[in-house]
CSV table of C-alpha atoms in Angstrom, one decimal:
chain,number,residue,atom,x,y,z
A,987,MET,CA,24.8,-6.6,8.7
A,988,THR,CA,22.3,-5.4,6.6
A,989,ASP,CA,22.5,-4.3,3.0
A,990,LEU,CA,21.3,-0.6,2.9
A,991,GLY,CA,19.9,-0.5,-1.0
A,992,GLU,CA,19.0,2.7,-2.9
A,993,LEU,CA,15.8,4.1,-4.0
A,994,THR,CA,14.4,6.4,-6.6
A,995,ILE,CA,11.0,7.8,-7.7
A,996,ASP,CA,10.7,10.4,-11.1
A,997,ARG,CA,7.8,12.9,-11.7
A,998,VAL,CA,6.3,15.3,-13.3
A,999,LEU,CA,4.9,17.9,-12.1
A,1000,ARG,CA,2.7,20.9,-13.9
A,1001,ALA,CA,4.1,23.3,-11.8
A,1002,ASP,CA,6.4,26.1,-11.1
A,1003,ARG,CA,9.8,25.0,-9.8
A,1004,ALA,CA,10.0,27.7,-7.0
A,1005,ASP,CA,6.6,27.2,-6.3
A,1006,VAL,CA,6.9,23.2,-5.7
A,1007,PHE,CA,10.6,23.8,-3.1
A,1008,HIS,CA,8.4,25.8,-1.2
A,1009,ALA,CA,6.1,23.4,-1.2
A,1010,TYR,CA,8.2,21.5,0.8
A,1011,VAL,CA,9.8,24.4,3.2
A,1012,THR,CA,7.0,26.1,3.9
A,1013,PRO,CA,5.1,23.6,7.0
A,1014,GLU,CA,1.6,25.1,6.3
A,1015,ARG,CA,2.4,23.4,3.3
A,1016,PHE,CA,4.1,20.4,3.6
A,1017,VAL,CA,1.3,19.5,5.9
A,1018,ASP,CA,-0.6,19.5,2.6
A,1019,PHE,CA,0.9,16.5,1.3
A,1020,TRP,CA,3.8,14.9,3.0
A,1021,GLY,CA,3.3,11.3,3.1
A,1022,PRO,CA,1.2,8.5,1.8
A,1023,GLU,CA,-2.8,8.3,1.3
A,1024,GLY,CA,-4.2,7.7,4.3
A,1025,THR,CA,-2.0,10.0,6.7
A,1026,HIS,CA,-1.5,13.0,7.9
A,1027,VAL,CA,1.0,15.4,9.6
A,1028,PRO,CA,0.2,17.7,12.1
A,1029,LEU,CA,1.7,21.4,11.8
A,1030,GLU,CA,2.7,21.0,15.1
A,1031,SER,CA,5.0,18.4,14.9
A,1032,VAL,CA,6.9,20.2,11.2
A,1033,THR,CA,10.4,22.0,11.7
A,1034,ILE,CA,11.6,22.7,9.0
A,1035,GLU,CA,15.1,25.3,8.6
A,1036,PRO,CA,15.6,25.5,5.6
A,1037,PHE,CA,20.0,25.5,5.7
A,1038,ALA,CA,22.6,23.6,6.0
A,1039,GLY,CA,22.6,22.4,9.7
A,1040,GLY,CA,18.6,23.8,9.8
A,1041,ARG,CA,16.3,21.0,11.4
A,1042,PHE,CA,14.0,18.7,9.2
A,1043,GLU,CA,11.1,17.5,12.0
A,1044,SER,CA,7.7,16.1,11.2
A,1045,THR,CA,5.1,13.2,12.5
A,1046,MET,CA,3.2,12.0,10.7
A,1047,VAL,CA,1.1,9.8,11.6
A,1048,VAL,CA,-1.9,6.9,10.1
A,1049,ASP,CA,-5.1,8.4,10.4
A,1050,GLY,CA,-8.0,7.1,12.0
A,1051,THR,CA,-5.6,5.5,14.7
A,1052,ASP,CA,-2.3,6.2,17.2
A,1053,ARG,CA,0.7,5.3,15.2
A,1054,SER,CA,3.1,7.2,13.9
A,1055,PHE,CA,6.8,7.9,12.1
A,1056,PRO,CA,8.6,10.6,13.5
A,1057,LEU,CA,11.1,12.2,10.7
A,1058,ASP,CA,14.7,13.9,13.0
A,1059,ALA,CA,16.5,15.0,10.1
A,1060,VAL,CA,19.1,17.9,9.4
A,1061,PHE,CA,19.3,19.4,5.9
A,1062,GLU,CA,23.1,19.4,4.4
A,1063,THR,CA,22.1,21.0,1.6
A,1064,VAL,CA,19.7,23.6,0.4
A,1065,THR,CA,20.6,25.2,-2.7
A,1066,GLU,CA,16.9,27.2,-3.4
A,1067,PRO,CA,15.2,26.6,-5.9
A,1068,GLU,CA,16.6,23.0,-6.9
A,1069,LEU,CA,17.5,20.8,-4.8
A,1070,LEU,CA,17.1,19.4,-0.9
A,1071,VAL,CA,18.9,17.1,0.8
A,1072,PHE,CA,18.5,15.3,4.4
A,1073,ARG,CA,20.2,13.1,6.5
A,1074,VAL,CA,17.9,10.9,9.0
A,1075,ARG,CA,19.5,11.8,12.5
A,1076,GLY,CA,21.9,8.7,13.7
A,1077,THR,CA,21.9,7.2,10.3
A,1078,THR,CA,23.5,7.2,7.0
A,1079,MET,CA,20.0,7.5,5.2
A,1080,ARG,CA,20.1,10.2,2.9
A,1081,SER,CA,17.3,11.6,0.6
A,1082,ALA,CA,18.2,14.1,-1.8
A,1083,ILE,CA,14.7,16.4,-3.8
A,1084,HIS,CA,16.2,17.2,-7.2
A,1085,LEU,CA,13.9,20.1,-8.7
A,1086,THR,CA,14.6,20.7,-12.3
A,1087,ASP,CA,13.0,23.9,-13.9
A,1088,LEU,CA,11.5,22.4,-17.7
A,1089,GLY,CA,10.6,25.8,-19.0
A,1090,ASP,CA,7.3,25.5,-19.4
A,1091,GLY,CA,5.4,25.7,-16.5
A,1092,ARG,CA,6.5,21.6,-15.7
A,1093,THR,CA,9.0,20.6,-12.9
A,1094,ALA,CA,10.4,17.4,-13.1
A,1095,VAL,CA,11.3,16.0,-9.2
A,1096,ARG,CA,14.0,13.3,-8.3
A,1097,LEU,CA,13.5,11.5,-4.9
A,1098,HIS,CA,16.8,9.8,-4.7
A,1099,GLN,CA,17.5,8.1,-1.2
A,1100,THR,CA,20.6,6.0,-0.6
A,1101,GLU,CA,22.1,3.6,2.5
A,1102,VAL,CA,18.2,3.1,3.0
A,1103,PRO,CA,17.4,0.2,5.4
A,1104,PRO,CA,15.5,-3.0,3.9
A,1105,GLN,CA,12.5,-1.9,6.0
A,1106,TYR,CA,12.1,1.2,3.9
A,1107,LEU,CA,12.9,-0.4,-0.1
A,1108,GLY,CA,10.7,-2.4,-2.4
A,1109,PRO,CA,6.7,-1.6,-3.8
A,1110,GLN,CA,5.5,-0.5,-0.6
A,1111,ALA,CA,7.9,2.0,0.1
A,1112,GLU,CA,7.7,2.9,-3.2
A,1113,ALA,CA,3.9,3.0,-3.5
A,1114,GLY,CA,4.4,5.3,-0.3
A,1115,LEU,CA,6.4,8.1,-1.9
A,1116,ASN,CA,3.7,8.3,-5.0
A,1117,SER,CA,1.1,8.5,-3.2
A,1118,SER,CA,2.8,11.5,-1.5
A,1119,LEU,CA,3.8,13.0,-4.5
A,1120,ASP,CA,0.0,12.5,-6.1
A,1121,ARG,CA,-0.7,14.7,-2.5
A,1122,LEU,CA,2.0,16.6,-3.8
A,1123,ALA,CA,0.2,17.3,-7.3
A,1124,ALA,CA,-3.0,18.3,-5.8
A,1125,HIS,CA,-2.0,20.2,-3.6
A,1126,LEU,CA,0.0,22.5,-6.5
A,1127,ALA,CA,-2.9,22.5,-8.6
A,1128,GLY,CA,-4.6,23.8,-5.5
């Protein structure tokens, strides 16, 4: 049996919490930052239904290749503008995106994943998630 793990990434962004939340749930904005540098998400691959039971689907493509990584998930909890929780279908892997208003135009983002398979843990996975958060910060900065 393979041990599943947890991963937590924290970041403070210079943006209003509602703006950060809407970046995650608006497909036209989502494609600007989802995935690490060197990848893109075609808009036509994105379905975001931000309510409990709604679909959260996209396909991340490695630039210049035909390698792709589909995400097929379902939202378990959506509390605007502070929390998105989704589970990857067919697995027990869960991701929670917590957004905390720091009261000064900044938002604390905590990405917490549980039941994570070993191939999605470790320094490379953390670097990929941090790269995606860098892209989100740039998107929010406009």
